[in-house]
PDB file of C-alpha atoms in Angstrom:
ATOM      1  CA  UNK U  49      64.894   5.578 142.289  1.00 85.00           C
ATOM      2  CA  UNK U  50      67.305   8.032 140.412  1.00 92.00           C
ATOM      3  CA  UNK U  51      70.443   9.116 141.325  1.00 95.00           C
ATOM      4  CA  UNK U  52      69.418  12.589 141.603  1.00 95.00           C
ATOM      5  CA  UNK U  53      66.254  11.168 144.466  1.00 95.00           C
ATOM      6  CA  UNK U  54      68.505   9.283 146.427  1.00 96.00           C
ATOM      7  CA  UNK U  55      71.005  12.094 147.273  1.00 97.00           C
ATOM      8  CA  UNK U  56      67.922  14.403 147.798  1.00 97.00           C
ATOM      9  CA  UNK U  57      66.613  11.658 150.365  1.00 97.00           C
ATOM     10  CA  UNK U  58      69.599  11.552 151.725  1.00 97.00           C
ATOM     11  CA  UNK U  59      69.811  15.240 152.533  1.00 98.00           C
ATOM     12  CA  UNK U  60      66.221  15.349 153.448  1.00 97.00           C
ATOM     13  CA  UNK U  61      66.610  12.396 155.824  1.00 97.00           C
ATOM     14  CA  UNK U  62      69.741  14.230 157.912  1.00 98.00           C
ATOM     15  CA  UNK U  63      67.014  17.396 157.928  1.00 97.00           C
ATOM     16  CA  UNK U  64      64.641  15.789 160.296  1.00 96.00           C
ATOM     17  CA  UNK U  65      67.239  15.868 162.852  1.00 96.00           C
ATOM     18  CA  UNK U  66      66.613  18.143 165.497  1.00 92.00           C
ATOM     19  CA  UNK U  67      68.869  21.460 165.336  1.00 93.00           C
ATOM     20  CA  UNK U  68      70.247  20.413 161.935  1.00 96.00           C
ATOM     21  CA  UNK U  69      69.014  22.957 159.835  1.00 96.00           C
ATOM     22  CA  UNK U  70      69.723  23.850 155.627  1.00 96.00           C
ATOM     23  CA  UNK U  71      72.946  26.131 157.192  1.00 96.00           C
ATOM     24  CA  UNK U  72      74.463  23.130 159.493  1.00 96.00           C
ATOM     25  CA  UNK U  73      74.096  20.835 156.515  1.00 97.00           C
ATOM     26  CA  UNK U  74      74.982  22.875 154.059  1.00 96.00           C
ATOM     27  CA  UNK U  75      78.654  24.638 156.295  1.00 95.00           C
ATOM     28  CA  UNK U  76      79.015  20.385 155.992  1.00 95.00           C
ATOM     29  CA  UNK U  77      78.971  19.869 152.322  1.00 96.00           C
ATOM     30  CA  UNK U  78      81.332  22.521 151.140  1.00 93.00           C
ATOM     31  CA  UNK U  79      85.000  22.426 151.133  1.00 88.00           C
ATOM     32  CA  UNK U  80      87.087  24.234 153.836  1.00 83.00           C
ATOM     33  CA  UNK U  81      90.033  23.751 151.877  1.00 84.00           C
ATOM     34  CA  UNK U  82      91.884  25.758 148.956  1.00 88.00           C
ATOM     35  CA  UNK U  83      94.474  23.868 147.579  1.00 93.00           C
ATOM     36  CA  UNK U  84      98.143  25.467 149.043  1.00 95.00           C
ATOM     37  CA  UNK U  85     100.496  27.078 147.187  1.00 94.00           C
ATOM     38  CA  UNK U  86     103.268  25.417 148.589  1.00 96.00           C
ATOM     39  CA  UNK U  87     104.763  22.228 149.096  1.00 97.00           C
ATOM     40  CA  UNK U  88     105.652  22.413 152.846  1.00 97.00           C
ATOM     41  CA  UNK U  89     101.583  22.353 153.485  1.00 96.00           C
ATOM     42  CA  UNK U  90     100.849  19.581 151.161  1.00 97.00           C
ATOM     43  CA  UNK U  91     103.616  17.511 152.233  1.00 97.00           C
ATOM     44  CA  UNK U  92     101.868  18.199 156.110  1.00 96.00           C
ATOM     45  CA  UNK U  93      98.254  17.447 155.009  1.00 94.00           C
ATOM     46  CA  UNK U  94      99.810  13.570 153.580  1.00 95.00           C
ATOM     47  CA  UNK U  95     101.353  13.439 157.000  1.00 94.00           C
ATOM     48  CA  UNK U  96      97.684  14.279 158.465  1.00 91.00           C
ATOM     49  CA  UNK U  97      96.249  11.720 156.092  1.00 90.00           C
ATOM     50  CA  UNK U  98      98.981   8.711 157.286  1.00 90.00           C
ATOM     51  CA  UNK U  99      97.986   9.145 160.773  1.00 88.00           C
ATOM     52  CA  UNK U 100      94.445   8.715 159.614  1.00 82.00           C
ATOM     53  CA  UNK U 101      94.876   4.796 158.978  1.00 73.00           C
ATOM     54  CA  UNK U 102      92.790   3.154 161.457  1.00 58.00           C
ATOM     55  CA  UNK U 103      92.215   5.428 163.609  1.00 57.00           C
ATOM     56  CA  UNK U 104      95.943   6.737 164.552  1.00 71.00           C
ATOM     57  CA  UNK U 105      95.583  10.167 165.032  1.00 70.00           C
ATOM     58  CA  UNK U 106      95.045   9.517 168.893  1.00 74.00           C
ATOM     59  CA  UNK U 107      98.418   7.351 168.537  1.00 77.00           C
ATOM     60  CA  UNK U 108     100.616  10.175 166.713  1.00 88.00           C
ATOM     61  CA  UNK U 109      99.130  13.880 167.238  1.00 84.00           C
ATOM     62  CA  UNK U 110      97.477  12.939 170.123  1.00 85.00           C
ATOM     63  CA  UNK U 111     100.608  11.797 171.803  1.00 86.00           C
ATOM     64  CA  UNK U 112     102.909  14.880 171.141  1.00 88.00           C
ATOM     65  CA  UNK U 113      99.986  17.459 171.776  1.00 86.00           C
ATOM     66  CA  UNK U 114      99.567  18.144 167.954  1.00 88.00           C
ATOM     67  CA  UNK U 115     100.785  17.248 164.726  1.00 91.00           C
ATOM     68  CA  UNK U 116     102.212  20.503 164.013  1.00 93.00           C
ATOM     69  CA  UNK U 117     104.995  19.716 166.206  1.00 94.00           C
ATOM     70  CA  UNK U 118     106.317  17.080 164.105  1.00 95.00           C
ATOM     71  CA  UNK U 119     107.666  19.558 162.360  1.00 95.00           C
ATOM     72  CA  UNK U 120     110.450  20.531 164.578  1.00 96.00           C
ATOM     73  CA  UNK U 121     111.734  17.113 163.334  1.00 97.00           C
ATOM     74  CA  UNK U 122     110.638  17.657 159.720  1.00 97.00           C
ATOM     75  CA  UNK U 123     112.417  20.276 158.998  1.00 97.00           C
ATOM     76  CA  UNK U 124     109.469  22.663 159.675  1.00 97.00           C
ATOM     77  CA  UNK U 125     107.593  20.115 156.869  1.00 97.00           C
ATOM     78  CA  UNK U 126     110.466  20.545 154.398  1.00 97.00           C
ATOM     79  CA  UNK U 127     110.243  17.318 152.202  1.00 97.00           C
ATOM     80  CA  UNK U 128     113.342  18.212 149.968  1.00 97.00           C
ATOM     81  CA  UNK U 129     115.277  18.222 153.608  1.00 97.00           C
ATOM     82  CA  UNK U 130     113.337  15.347 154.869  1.00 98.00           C
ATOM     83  CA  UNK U 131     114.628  13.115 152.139  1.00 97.00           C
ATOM     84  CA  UNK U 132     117.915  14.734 151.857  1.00 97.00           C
ATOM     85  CA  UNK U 133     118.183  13.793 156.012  1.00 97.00           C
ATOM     86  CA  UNK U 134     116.020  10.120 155.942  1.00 98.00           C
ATOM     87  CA  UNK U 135     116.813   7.167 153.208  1.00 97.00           C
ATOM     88  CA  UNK U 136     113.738   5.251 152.646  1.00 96.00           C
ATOM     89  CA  UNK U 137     115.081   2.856 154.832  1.00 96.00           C
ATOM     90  CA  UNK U 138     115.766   5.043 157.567  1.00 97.00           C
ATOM     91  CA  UNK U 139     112.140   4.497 159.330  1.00 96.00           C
ATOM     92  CA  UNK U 140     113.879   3.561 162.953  1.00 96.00           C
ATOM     93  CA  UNK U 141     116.080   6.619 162.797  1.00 97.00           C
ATOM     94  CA  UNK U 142     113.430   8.790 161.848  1.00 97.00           C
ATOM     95  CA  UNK U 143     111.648   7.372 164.737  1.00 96.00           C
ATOM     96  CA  UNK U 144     114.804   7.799 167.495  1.00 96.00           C
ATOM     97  CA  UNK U 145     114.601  10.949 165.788  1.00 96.00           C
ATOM     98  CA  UNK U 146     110.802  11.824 167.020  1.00 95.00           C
ATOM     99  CA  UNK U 147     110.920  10.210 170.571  1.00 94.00           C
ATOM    100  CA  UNK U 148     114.273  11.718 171.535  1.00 94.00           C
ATOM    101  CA  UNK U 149     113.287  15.438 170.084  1.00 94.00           C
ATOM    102  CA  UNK U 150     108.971  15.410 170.350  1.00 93.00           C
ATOM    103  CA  UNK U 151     108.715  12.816 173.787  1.00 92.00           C
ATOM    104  CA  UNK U 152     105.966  11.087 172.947  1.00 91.00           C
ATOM    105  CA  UNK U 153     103.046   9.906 175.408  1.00 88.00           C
ATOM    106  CA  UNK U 154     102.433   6.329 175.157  1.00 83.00           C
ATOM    107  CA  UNK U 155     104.310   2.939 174.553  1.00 84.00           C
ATOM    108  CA  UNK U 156     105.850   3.154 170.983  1.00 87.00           C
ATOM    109  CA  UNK U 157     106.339  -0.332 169.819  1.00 87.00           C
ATOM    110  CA  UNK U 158     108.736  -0.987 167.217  1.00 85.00           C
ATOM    111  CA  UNK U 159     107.766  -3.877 165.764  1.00 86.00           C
ATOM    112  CA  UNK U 160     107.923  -4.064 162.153  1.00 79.00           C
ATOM    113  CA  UNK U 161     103.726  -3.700 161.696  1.00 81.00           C
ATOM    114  CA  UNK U 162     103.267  -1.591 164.450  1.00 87.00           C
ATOM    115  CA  UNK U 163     102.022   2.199 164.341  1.00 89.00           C
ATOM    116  CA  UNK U 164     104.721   4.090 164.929  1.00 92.00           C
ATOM    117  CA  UNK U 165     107.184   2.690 162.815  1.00 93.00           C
ATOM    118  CA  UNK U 166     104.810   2.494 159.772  1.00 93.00           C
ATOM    119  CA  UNK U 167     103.861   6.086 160.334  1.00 94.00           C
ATOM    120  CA  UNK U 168     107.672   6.960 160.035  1.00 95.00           C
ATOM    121  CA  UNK U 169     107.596   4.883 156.635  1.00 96.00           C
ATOM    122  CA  UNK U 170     104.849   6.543 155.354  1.00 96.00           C
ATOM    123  CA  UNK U 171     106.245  10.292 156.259  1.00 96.00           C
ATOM    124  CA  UNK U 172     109.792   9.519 154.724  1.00 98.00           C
ATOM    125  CA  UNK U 173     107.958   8.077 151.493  1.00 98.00           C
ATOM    126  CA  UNK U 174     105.989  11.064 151.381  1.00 98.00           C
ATOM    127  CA  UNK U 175     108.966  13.049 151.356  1.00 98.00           C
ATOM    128  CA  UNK U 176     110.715  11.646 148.801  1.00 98.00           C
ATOM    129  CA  UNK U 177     107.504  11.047 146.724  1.00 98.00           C
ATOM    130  CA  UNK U 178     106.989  15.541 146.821  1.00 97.00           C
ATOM    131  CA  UNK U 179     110.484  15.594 145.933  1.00 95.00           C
ATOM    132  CA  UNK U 180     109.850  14.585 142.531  1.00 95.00           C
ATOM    133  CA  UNK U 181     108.382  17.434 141.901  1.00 97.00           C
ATOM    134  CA  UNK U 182     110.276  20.653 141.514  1.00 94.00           C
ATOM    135  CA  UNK U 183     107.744  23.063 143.137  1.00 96.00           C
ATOM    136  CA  UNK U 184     103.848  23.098 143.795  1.00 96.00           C
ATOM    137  CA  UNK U 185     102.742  23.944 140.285  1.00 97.00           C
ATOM    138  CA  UNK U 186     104.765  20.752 138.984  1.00 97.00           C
ATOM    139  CA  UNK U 187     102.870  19.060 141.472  1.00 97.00           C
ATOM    140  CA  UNK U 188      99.407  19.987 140.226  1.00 96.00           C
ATOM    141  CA  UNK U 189     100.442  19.997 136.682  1.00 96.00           C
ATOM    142  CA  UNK U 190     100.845  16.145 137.532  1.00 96.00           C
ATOM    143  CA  UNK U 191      97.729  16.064 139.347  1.00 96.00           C
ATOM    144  CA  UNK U 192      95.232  17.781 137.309  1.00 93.00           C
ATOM    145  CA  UNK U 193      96.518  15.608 134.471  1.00 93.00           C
ATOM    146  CA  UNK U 194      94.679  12.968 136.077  1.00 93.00           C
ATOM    147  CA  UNK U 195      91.990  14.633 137.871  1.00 89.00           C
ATOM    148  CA  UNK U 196      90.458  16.471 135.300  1.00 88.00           C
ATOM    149  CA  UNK U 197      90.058  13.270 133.118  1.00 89.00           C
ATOM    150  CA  UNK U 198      87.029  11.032 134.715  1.00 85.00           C
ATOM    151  CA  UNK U 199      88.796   8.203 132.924  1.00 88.00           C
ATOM    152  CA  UNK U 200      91.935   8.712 134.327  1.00 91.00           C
ATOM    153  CA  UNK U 201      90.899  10.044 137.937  1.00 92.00           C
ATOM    154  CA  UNK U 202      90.770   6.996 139.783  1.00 92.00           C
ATOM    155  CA  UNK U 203      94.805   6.482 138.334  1.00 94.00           C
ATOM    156  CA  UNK U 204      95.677   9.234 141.237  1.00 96.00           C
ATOM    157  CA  UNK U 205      94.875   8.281 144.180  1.00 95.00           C
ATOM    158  CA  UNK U 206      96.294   4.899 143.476  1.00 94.00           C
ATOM    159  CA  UNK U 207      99.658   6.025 141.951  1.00 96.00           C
ATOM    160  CA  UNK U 208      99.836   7.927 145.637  1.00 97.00           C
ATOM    161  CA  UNK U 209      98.779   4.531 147.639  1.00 95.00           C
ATOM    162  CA  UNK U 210     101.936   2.861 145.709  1.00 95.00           C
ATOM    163  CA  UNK U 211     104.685   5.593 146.465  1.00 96.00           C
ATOM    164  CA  UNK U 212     103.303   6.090 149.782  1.00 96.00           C
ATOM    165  CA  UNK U 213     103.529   3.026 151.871  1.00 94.00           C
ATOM    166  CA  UNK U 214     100.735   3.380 154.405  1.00 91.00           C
ATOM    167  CA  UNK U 215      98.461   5.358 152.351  1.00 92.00           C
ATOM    168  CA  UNK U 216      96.132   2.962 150.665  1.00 92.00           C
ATOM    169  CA  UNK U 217      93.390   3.971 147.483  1.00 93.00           C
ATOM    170  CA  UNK U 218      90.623   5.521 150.328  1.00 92.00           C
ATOM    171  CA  UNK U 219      93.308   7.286 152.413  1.00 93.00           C
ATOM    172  CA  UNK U 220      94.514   9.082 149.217  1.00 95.00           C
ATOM    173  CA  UNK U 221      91.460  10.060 148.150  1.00 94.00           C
ATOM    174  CA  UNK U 222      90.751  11.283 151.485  1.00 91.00           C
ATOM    175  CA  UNK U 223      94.360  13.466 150.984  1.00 94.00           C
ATOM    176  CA  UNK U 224      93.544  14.560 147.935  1.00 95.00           C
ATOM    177  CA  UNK U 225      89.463  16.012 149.311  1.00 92.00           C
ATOM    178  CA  UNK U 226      91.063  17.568 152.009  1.00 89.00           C
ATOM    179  CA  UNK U 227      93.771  19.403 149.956  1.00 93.00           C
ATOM    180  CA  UNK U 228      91.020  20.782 148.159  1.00 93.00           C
ATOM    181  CA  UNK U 229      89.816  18.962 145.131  1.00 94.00           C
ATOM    182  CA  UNK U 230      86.557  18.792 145.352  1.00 94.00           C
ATOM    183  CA  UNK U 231      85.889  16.171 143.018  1.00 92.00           C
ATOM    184  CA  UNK U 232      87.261  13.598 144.861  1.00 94.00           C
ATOM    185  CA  UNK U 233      85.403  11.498 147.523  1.00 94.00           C
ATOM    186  CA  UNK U 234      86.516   8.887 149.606  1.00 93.00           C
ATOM    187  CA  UNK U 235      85.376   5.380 149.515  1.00 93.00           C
ATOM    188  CA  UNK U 236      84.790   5.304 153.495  1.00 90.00           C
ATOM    189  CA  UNK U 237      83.455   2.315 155.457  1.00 92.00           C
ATOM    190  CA  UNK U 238      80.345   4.513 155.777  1.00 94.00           C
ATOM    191  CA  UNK U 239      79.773   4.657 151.896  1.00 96.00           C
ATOM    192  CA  UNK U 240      80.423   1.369 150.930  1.00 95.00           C
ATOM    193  CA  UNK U 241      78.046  -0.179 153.379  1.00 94.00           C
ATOM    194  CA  UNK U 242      75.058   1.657 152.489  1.00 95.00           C
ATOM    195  CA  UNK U 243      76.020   1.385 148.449  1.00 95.00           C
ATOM    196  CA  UNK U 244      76.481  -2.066 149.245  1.00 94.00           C
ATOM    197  CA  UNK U 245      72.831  -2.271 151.420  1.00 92.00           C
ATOM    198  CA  UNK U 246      71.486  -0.289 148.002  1.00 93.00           C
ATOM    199  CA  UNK U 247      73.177  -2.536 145.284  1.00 92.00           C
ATOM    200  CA  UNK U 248      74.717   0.315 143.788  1.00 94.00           C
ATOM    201  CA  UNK U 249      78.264  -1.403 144.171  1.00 94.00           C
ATOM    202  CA  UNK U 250      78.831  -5.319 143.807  1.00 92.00           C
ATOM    203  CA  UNK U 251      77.647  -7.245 147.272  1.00 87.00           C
ATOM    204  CA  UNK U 252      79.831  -9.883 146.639  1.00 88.00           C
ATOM    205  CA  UNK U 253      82.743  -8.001 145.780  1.00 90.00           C
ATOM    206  CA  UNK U 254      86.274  -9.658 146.910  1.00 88.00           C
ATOM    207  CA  UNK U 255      88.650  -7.564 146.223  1.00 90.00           C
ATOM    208  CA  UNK U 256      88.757  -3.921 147.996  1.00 90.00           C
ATOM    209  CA  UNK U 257      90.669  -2.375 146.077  1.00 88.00           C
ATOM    210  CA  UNK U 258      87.940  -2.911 143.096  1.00 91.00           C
ATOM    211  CA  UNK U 259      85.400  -2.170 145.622  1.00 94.00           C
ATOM    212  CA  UNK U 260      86.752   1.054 146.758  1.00 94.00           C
ATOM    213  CA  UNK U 261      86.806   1.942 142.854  1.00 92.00           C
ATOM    214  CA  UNK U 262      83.139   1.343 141.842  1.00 94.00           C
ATOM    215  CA  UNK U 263      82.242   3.324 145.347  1.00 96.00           C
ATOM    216  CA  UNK U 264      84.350   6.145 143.882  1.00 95.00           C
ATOM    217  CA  UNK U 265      82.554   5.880 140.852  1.00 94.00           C
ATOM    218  CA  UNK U 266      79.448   6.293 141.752  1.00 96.00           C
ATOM    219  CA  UNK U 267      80.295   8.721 143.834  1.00 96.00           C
ATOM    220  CA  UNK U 268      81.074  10.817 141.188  1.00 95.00           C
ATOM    221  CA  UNK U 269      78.020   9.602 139.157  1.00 95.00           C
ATOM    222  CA  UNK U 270      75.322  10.897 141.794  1.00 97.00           C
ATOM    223  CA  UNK U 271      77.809  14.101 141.725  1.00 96.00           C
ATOM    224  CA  UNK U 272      76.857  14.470 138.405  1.00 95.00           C
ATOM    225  CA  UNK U 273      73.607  13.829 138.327  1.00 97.00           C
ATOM    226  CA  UNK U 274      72.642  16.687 141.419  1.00 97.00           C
ATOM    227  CA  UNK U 275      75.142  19.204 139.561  1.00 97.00           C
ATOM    228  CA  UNK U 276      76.810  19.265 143.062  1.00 97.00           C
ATOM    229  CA  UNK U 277      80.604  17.905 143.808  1.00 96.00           C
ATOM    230  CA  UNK U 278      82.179  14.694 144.729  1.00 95.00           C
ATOM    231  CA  UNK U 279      82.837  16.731 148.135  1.00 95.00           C
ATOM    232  CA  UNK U 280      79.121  17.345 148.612  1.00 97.00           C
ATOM    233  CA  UNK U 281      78.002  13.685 147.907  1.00 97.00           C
ATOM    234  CA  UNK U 282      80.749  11.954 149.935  1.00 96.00           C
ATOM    235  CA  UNK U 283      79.657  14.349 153.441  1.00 97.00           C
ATOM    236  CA  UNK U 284      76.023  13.558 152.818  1.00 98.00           C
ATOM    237  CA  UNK U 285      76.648   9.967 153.420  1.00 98.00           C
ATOM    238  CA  UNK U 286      79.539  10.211 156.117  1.00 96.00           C
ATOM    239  CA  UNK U 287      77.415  12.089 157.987  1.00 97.00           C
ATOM    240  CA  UNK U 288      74.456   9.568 157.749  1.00 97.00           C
ATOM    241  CA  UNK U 289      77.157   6.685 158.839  1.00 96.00           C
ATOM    242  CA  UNK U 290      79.210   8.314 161.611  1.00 95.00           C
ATOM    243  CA  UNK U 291      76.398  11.062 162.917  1.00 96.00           C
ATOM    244  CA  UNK U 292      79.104  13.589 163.738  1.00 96.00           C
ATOM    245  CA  UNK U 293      78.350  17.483 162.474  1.00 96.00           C
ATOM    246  CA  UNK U 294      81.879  17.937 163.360  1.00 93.00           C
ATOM    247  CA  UNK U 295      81.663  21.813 162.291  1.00 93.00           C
ATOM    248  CA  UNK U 296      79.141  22.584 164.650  1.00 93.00           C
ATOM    249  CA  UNK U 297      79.753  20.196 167.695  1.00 92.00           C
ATOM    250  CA  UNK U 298      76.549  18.348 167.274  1.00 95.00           C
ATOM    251  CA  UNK U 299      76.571  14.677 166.878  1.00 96.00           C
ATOM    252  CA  UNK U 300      73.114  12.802 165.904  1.00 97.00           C
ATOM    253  CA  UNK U 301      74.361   8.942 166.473  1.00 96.00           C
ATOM    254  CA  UNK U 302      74.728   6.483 163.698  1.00 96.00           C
ATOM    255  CA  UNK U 303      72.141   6.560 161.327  1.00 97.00           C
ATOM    256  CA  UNK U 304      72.863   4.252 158.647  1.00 96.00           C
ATOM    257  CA  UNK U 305      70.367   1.330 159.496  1.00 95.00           C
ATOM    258  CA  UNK U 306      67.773   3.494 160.117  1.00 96.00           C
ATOM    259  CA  UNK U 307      68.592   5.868 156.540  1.00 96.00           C
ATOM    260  CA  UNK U 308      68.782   1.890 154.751  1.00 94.00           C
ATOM    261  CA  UNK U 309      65.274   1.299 156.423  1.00 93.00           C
ATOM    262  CA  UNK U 310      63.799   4.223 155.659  1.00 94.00           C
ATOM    263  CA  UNK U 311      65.135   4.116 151.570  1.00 92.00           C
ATOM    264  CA  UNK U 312      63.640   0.229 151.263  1.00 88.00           C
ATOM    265  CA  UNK U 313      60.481   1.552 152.409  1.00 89.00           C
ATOM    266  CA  UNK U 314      59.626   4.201 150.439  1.00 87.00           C
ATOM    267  CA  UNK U 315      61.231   2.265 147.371  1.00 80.00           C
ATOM    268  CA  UNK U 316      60.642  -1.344 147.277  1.00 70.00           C
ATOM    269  CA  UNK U 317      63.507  -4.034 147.129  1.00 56.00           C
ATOM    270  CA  UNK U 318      63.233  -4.556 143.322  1.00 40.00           C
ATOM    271  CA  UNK U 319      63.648  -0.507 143.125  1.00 48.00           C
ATOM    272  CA  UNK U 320      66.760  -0.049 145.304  1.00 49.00           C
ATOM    273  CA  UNK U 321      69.415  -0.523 142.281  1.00 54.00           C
ATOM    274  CA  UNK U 322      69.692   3.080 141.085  1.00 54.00           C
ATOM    275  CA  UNK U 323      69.096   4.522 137.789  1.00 55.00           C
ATOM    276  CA  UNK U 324      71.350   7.503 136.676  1.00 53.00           C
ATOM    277  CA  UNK U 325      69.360   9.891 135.252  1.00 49.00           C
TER     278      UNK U 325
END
C-alpha cells in the first residue's frame, strides 16, 4: 500500500458516512485561516493554542465567556505592552490580574502545576517571545526561514515549544496550522495511534518528542505524495480519530478501530508498512 492509496482510503472510508458528502469533507480539509498581518492576532491565536493543552479551553475561555475577553487584561492582545507590564516571573500577578478584572467561573488553583497559573506562564512567555520581533513581517521572515526548508521545518515548532513554556512540539504545530501555514500538521493523539497501528512510525518508540517528529514527517510525506497539503492530510485522519465534522455540526463517533480494521483487511499485515511512491 502506497502513500498516495492510504490517504485515498482514508478519504473514501469517511465517505461512507451517512450525510458526509465530497463538499462536507472537502469545507474540512482546507484552511480557514490566512496568516494575519499583525502581531496583536498572532500573539491571540498562541494564547488560543496554550489553552489547548489537555483540554483547557473549558478551564480558561470557557470560564470568562470567551477568550476574547482576555484581552481587556492584555492590553487588547498587545504583546510589546504585555511584556513591558508582566516579567517572566510575574505569572501570579498576571493571574490577580485576570481574576480581579475578567471574574472567572470556577476554582482557580494556584498551585505551581496547576492550569491557571501555567496558562499565565505560557501567555507572558508568548509575549515576550513576539517581542523579539519588530513587526509581523520580521516575524515571518523568521518563520518562513524554517518552514520553507523540509529539512529545517520541524526546527520551528520546537524553537516555539522552548520559548513558550506550556506549548510543547504538537501544540506548536497546531499554532502554526491554525495561523495559516498549511504545511504544517500536528502530531495529534489521533495520528500517532493509527501510524503507530500501520507501522508507519516506530511502535516502540520512547521518547515523544522523537515520536511526534517521525508523525510530522510522514505527514508531510503522504502530503507529497497526493499533491495535497500537510493541512489536508492531518484533517483526514483527525476526523477518522475524533468523528467530529466540526464545520458542519455533524459528528460520526470515533472511527479509528474500525478505519485500522478495515485498512488490515483489504491489505494484509505484511502490507501495512507504507511505501512512498
Amino acid at each position: 500500500m502506497t502513500d498516495k492509496e492510504l490517504y485515498q482510503f482514508a478519504y473514501d472510508f469517511l465517505r461512507t458516512f451517512a450525510n458526509v458528502n465530497d463538499e462536507i469533507l472537502n469545507r474540512h480539509l482546507e484552511s480557514e485561516h490566512i496568516k494575519p498581518r499583525d502581531l496583536k492576532i498572532v500573539y491571540y491565536r498562541l494564547c488560543e493554542s496554550a489553552q489547548n493543552k489537555q483540554m483547557s479551553s473549558k478551564v480558561i475561555g470557557g470560564s470568562m465567556n470567551g477568550l476574547e475577553n482576555l484581552g481587556k487584561v492584555l492590553f487588547d492582545f498587545d504583546p510589546t505592552k504585555v511584556a513591558q507590564v508582566f516579567k517572566k516571573s510575574d505569572r501570579d500577578r498576571l493571574l490577580d490580574a485576570i481574576i480581579k478584572e475578567l471574574k472567572p467561573s470556577g476554582q482557580i488553583r494556584r498551585a505551581t502545576r496547576s492550569i491557571w497559573p501555567q496558562y499565565c506562564q505560557s501567555i507572558i512567555d508568548a509575549a515576550h517571545f513576539l517581542c523579539s520581533f519588530k513587526d509581523v513581517d520580521d516575524f515571518y521572515k523568521w518563520t518562513d526561514f524554517f518552514s520553507e526548508d523540509n529539512r529545517a521545518k520541524p526546527a520551528l515548532p520546537l524553537l516555539i515549544s522552548y520559548e513558550i513554556s506550556g506549548i510543547g512540539f504538537p501544540l506548536a504545530c497546531d499554532f502554526l496550522k491554525e495561523l495559516g501555514f498549511c504545511d504544517y500538521g500536528k502530531p495529534d493523539v489521533h495520528l500517532k495511534e493509527i501510524f503507530k497501528a500501520l507501522n508507519l512510525v516506530d511502535q516502540n518508540e520512547k521518547s515523544t518528542t522523537k515520536l511526534d517528529f517521525q508523525t510530522l514527517k510522514v505527514i508531510d510525506r503522504i502530503a507529497k505524495a497526493n499533491d495535497t497539503t500537510s493541512y489536508a492530510v492531518d484533517k483526514v485522519f483527525w476526523l477518522i480519530g475524533s468523528g467530529d465534522f466540526y464545520l458542519s455540526n455533524l459528528k460520526i463517533g470515533r472511527q479509528k478501530r474500525e478505519f485500522i480494521e478495515k485498512i488490515k483487511e483489504h491489505y494484509p499485515q505484511h502490507r501495512t508498512k507504507l511505501k512512498n511512491k
